[in-house]
mmCIF file with all atom_site columns, C-alpha atoms in Angstrom:
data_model
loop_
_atom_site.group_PDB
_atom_site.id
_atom_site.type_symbol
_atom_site.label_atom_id
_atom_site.label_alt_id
_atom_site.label_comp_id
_atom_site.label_asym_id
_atom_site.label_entity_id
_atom_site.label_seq_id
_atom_site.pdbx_PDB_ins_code
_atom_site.Cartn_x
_atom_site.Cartn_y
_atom_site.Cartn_z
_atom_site.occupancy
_atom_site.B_iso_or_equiv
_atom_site.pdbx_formal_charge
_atom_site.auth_seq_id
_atom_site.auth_comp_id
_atom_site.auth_asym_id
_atom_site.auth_atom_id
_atom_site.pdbx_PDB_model_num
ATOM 1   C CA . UNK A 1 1   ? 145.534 -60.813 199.645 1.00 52.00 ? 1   UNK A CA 1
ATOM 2   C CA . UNK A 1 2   ? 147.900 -60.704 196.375 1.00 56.00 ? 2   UNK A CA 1
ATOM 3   C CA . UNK A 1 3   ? 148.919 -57.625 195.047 1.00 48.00 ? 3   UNK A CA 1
ATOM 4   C CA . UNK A 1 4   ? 146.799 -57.958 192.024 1.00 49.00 ? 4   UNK A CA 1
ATOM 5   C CA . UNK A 1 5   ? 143.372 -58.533 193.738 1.00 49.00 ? 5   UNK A CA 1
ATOM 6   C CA . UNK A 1 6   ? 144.146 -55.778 196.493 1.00 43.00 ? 6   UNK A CA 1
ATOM 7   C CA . UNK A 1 7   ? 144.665 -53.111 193.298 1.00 45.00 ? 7   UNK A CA 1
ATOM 8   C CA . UNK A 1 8   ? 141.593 -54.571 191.458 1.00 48.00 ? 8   UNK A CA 1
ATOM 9   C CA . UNK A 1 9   ? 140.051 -54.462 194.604 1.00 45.00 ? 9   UNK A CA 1
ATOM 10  C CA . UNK A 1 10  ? 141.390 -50.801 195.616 1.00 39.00 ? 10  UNK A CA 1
ATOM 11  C CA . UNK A 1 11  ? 140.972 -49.039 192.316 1.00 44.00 ? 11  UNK A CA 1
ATOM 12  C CA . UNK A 1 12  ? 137.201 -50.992 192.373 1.00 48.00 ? 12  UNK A CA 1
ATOM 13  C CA . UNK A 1 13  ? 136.299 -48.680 195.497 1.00 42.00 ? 13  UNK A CA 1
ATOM 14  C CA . UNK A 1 14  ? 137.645 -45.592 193.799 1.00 40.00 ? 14  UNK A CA 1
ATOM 15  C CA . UNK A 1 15  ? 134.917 -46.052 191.494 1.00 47.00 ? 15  UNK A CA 1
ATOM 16  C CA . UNK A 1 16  ? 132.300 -47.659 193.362 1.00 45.00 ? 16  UNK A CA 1
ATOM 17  C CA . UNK A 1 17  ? 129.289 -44.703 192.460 1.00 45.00 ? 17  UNK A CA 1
ATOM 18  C CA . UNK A 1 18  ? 127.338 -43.561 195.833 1.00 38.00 ? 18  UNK A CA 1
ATOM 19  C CA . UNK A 1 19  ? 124.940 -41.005 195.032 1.00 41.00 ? 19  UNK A CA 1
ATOM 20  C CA . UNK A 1 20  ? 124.046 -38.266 197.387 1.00 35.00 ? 20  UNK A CA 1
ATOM 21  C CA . UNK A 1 21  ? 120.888 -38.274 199.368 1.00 36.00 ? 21  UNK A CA 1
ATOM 22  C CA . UNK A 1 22  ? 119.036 -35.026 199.134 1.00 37.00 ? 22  UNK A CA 1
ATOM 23  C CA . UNK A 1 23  ? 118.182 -33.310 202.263 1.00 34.00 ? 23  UNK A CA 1
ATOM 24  C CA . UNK A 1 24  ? 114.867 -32.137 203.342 1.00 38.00 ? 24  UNK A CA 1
ATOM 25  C CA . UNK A 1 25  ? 114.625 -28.420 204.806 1.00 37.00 ? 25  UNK A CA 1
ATOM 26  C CA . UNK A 1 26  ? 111.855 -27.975 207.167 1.00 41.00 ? 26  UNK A CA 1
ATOM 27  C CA . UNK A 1 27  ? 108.537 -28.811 206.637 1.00 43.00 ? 27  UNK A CA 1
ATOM 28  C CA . UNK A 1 28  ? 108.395 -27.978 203.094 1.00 38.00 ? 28  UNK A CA 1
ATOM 29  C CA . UNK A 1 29  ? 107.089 -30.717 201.050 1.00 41.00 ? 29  UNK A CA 1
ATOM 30  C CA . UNK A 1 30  ? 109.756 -31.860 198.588 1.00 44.00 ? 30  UNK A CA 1
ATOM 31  C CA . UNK A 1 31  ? 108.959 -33.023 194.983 1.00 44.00 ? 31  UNK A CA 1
ATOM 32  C CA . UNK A 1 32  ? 109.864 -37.218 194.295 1.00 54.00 ? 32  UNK A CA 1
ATOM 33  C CA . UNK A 1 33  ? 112.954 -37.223 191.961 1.00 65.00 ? 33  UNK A CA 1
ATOM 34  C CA . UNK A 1 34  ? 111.570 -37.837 188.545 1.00 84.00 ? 34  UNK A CA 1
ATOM 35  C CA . UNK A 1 35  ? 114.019 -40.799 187.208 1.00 92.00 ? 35  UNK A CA 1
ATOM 36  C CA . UNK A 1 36  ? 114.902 -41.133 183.676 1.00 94.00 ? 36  UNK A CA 1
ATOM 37  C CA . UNK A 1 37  ? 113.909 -43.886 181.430 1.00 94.00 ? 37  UNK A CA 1
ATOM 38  C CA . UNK A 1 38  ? 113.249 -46.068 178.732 1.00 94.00 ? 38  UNK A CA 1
ATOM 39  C CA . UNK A 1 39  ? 111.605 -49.286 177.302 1.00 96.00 ? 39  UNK A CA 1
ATOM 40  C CA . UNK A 1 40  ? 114.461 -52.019 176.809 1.00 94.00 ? 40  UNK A CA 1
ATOM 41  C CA . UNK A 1 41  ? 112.243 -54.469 173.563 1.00 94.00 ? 41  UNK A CA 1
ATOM 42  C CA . UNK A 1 42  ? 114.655 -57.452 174.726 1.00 91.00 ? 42  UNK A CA 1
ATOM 43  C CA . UNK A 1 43  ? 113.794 -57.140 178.484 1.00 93.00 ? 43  UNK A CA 1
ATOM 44  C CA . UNK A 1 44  ? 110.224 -55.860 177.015 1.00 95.00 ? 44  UNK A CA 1
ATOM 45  C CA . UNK A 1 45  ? 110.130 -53.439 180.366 1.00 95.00 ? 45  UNK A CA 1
ATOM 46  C CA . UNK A 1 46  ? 110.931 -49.925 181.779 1.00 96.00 ? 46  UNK A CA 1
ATOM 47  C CA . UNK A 1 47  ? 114.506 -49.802 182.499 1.00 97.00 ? 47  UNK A CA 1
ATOM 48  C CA . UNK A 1 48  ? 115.592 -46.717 184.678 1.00 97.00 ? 48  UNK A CA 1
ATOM 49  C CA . UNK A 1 49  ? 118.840 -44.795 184.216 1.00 94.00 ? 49  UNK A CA 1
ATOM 50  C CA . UNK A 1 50  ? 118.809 -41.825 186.389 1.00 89.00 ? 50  UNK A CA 1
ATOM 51  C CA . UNK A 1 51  ? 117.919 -43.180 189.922 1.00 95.00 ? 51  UNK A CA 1
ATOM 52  C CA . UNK A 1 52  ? 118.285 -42.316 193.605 1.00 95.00 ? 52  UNK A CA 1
ATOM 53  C CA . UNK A 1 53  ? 120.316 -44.886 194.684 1.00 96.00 ? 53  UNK A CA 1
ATOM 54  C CA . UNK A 1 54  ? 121.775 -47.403 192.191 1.00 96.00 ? 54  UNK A CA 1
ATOM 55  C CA . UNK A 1 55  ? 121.886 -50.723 192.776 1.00 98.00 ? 55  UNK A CA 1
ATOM 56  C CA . UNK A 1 56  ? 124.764 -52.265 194.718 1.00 97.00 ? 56  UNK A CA 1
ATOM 57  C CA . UNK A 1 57  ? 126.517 -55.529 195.599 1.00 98.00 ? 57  UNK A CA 1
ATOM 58  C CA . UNK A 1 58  ? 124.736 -56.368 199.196 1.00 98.00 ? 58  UNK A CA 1
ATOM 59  C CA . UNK A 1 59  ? 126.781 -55.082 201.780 1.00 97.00 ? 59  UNK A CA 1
ATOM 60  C CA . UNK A 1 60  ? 128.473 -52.402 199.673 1.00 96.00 ? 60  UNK A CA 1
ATOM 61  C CA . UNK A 1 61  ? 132.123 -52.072 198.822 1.00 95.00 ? 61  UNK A CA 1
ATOM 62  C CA . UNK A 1 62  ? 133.557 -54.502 201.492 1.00 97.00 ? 62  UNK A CA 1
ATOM 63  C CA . UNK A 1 63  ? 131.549 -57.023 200.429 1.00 98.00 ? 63  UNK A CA 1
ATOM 64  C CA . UNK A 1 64  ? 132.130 -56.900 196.702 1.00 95.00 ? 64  UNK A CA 1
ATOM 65  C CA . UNK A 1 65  ? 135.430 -56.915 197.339 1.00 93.00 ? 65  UNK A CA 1
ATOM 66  C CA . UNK A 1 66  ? 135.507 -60.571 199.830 1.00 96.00 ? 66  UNK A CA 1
ATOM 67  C CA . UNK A 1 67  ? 133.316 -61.292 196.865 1.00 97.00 ? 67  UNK A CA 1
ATOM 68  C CA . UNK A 1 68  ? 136.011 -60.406 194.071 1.00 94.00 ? 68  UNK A CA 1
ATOM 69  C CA . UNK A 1 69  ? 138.923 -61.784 196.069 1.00 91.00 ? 69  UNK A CA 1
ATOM 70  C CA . UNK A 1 70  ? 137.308 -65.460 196.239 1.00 96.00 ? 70  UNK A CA 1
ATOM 71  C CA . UNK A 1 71  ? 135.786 -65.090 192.464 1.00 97.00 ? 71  UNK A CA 1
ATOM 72  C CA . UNK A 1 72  ? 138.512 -63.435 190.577 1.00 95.00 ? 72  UNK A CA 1
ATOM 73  C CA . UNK A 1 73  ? 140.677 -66.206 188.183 1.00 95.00 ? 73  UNK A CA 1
ATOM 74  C CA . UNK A 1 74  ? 144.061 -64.506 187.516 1.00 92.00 ? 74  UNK A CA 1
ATOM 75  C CA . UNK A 1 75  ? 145.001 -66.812 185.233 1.00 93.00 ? 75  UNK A CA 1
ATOM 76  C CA . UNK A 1 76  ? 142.271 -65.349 182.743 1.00 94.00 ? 76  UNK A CA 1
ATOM 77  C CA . UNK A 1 77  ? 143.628 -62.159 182.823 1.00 94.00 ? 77  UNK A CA 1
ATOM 78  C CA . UNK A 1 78  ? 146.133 -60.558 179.935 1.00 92.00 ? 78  UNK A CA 1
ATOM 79  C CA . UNK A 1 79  ? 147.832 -57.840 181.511 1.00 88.00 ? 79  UNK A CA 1
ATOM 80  C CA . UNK A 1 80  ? 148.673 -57.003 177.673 1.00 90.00 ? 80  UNK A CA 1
ATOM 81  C CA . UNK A 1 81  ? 145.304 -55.927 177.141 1.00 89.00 ? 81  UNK A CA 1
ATOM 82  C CA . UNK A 1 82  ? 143.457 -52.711 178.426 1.00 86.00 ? 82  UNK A CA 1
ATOM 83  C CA . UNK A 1 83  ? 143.039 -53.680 182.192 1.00 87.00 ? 83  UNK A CA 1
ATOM 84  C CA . UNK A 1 84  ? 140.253 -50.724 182.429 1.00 93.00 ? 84  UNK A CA 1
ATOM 85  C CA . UNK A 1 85  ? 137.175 -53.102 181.408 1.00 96.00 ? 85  UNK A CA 1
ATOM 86  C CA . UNK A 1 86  ? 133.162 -51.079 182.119 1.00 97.00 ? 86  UNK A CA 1
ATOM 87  C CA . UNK A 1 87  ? 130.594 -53.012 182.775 1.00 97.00 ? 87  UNK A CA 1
ATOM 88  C CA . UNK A 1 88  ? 126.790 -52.142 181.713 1.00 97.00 ? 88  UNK A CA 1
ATOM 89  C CA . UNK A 1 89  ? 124.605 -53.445 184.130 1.00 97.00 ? 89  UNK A CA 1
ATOM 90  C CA . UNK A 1 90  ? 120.994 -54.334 184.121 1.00 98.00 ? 90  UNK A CA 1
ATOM 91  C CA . UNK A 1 91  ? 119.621 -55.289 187.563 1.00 98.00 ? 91  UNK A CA 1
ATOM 92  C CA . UNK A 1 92  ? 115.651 -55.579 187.767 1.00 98.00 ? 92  UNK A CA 1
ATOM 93  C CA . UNK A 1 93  ? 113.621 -54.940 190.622 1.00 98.00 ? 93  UNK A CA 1
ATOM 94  C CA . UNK A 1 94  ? 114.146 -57.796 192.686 1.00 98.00 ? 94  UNK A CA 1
ATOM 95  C CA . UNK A 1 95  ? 117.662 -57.513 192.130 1.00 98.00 ? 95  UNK A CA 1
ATOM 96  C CA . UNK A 1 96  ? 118.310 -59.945 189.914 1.00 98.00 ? 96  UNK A CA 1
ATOM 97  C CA . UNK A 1 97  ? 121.463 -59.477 187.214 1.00 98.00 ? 97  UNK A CA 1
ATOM 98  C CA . UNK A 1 98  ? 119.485 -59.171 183.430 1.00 97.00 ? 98  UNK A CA 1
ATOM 99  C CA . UNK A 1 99  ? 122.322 -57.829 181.379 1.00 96.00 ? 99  UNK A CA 1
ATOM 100 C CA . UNK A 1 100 ? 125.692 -57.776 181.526 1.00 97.00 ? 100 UNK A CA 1
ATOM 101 C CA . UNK A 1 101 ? 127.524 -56.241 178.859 1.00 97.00 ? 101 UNK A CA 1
ATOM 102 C CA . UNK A 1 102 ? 131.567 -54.807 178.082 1.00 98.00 ? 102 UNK A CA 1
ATOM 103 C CA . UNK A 1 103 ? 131.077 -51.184 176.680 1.00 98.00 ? 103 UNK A CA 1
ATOM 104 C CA . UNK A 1 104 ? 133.653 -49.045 175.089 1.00 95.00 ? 104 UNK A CA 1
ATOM 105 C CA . UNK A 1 105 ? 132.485 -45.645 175.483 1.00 93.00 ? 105 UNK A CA 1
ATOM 106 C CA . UNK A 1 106 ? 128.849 -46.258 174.738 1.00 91.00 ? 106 UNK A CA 1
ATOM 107 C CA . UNK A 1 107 ? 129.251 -49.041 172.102 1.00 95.00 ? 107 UNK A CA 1
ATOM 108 C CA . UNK A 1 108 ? 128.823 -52.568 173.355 1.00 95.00 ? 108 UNK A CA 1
ATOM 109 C CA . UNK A 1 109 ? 131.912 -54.850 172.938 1.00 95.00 ? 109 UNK A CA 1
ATOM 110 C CA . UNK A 1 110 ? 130.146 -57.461 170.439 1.00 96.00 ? 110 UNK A CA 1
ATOM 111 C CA . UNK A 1 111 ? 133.863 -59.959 171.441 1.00 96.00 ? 111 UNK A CA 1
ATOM 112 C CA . UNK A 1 112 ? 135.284 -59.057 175.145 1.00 96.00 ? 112 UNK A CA 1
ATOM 113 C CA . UNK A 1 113 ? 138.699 -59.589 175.213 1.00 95.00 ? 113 UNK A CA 1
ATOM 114 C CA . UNK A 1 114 ? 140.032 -62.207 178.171 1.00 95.00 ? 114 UNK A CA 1
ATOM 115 C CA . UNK A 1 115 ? 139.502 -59.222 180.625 1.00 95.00 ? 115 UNK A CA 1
ATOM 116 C CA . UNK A 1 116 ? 136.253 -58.615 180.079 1.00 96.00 ? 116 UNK A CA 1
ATOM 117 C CA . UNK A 1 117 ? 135.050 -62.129 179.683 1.00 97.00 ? 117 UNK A CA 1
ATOM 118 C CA . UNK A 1 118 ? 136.499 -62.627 183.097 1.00 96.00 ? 118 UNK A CA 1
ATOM 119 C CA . UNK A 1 119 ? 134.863 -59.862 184.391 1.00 96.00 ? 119 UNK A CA 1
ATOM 120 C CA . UNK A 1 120 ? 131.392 -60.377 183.019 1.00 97.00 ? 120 UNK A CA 1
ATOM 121 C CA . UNK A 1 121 ? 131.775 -64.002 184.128 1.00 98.00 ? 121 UNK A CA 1
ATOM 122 C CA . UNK A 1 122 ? 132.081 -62.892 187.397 1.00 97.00 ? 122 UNK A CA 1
ATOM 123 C CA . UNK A 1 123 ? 129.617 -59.926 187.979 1.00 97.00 ? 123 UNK A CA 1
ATOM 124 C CA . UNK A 1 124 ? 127.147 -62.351 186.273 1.00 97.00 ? 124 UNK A CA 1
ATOM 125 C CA . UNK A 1 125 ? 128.334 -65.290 188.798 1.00 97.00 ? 125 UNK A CA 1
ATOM 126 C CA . UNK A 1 126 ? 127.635 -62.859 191.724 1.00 97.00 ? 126 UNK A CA 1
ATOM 127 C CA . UNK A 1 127 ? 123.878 -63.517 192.745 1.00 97.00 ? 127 UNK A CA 1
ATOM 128 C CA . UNK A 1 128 ? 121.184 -61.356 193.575 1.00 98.00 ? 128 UNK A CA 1
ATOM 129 C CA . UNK A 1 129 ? 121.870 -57.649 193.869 1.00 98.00 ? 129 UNK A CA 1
ATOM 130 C CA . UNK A 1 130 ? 120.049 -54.879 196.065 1.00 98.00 ? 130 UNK A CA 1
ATOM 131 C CA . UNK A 1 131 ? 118.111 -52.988 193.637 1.00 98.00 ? 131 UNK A CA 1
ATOM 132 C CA . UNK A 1 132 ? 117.927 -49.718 192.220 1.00 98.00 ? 132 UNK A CA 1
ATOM 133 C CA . UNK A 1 133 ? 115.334 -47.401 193.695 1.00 97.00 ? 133 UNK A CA 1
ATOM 134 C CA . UNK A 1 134 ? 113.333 -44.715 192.431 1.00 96.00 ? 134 UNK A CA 1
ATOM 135 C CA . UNK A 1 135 ? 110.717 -42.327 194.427 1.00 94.00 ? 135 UNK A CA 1
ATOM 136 C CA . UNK A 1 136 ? 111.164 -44.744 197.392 1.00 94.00 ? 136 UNK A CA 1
ATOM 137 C CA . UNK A 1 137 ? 110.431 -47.954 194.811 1.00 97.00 ? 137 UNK A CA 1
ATOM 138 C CA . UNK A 1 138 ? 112.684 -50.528 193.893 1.00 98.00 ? 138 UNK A CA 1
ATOM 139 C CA . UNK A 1 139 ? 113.019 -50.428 189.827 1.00 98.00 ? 139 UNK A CA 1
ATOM 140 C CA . UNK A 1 140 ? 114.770 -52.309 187.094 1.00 98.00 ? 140 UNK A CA 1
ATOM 141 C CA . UNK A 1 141 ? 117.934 -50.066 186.968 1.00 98.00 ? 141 UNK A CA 1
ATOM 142 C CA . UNK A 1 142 ? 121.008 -49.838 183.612 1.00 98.00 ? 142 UNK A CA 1
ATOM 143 C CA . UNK A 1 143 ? 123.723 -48.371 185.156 1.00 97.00 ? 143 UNK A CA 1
ATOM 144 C CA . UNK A 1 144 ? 127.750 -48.865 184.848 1.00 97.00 ? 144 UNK A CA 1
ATOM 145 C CA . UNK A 1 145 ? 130.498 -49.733 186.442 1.00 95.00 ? 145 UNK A CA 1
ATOM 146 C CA . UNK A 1 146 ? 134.455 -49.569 186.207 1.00 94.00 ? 146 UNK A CA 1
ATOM 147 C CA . UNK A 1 147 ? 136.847 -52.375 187.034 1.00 89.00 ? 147 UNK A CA 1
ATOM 148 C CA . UNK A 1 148 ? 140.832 -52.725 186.897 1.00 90.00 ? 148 UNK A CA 1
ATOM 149 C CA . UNK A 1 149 ? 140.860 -56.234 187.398 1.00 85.00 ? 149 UNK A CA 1
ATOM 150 C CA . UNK A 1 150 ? 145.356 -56.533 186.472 1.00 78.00 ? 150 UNK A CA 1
ATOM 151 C CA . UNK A 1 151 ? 147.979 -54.541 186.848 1.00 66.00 ? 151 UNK A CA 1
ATOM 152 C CA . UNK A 1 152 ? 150.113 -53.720 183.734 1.00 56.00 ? 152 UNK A CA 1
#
């Protein structure tokens, strides 16, 4: 592994989100988690944004990161640029990739720079995803993601 895809890739699990499961007590019957959401007029759907468990790269971390290390073009890179690129993520219910999108802050990048086209191109090369769940159901889930894909 080259030095540059093993700090992409080790910065990548630094940020990879896991929430915590809540733990039942007893007997007591526990309320379902009340997810947050909204109606997305381009996907013309319900797109959750506070979920139990976000949706993930099929077997996790390790995975994404064999995944990264065969997908990854260096030469598209420009360590001159910001190497921190976020990714906002729209996976639907079967796990499928809807929207892919740079953000700065909360702003979507209307023209990535050659980081970020590189990294859109390949979270949106990278299949089918495991869904988002909410109250037990899978659910078309926004969420984002850091990346470090160079090193400066």
């Amino acid at each position: 592994m080259n030095p540059v895809t093993y700090f992409a890739l080790l910065l990548f699990s630094f940020s990879w989100h896991t929430p915590t499961p809540s733990v039942k007590m007893g007997n007591d019957p526990q309320p379902a988690q009340e997810c947050k959401s909204h109606f997305d007029e381009t996907l013309k759907e319900t797109v959750y944004t506070g979920v139990e468990k976000e949706p993930e790269y099929p077997g996790g971390a390790p995975a994404w990161g064999r995944y990264i290390n065969r997908n990854l073009n260096e030469a598209n890179l420009d360590p001159a640029q910001d190497c921190k690129v976020k990714i906002k993520m729209i996976v639907d219910a079967a796990g499928q990739i809807k929207k892919a999108v740079a953000i700065h802050g909360d702003t979507e990048v209307k023209e990535p720079n050659a980081n970020e086209k590189e990294v859109l191109r390949v979270y949106l090369k990278s299949g089918f995803w495991t869904p988002g769940t909410c109250g037990g159901n899978k659910v078309t889930t926004e969420f984002v993601q850091s990346f470090t894909p160079c090193i400066k």
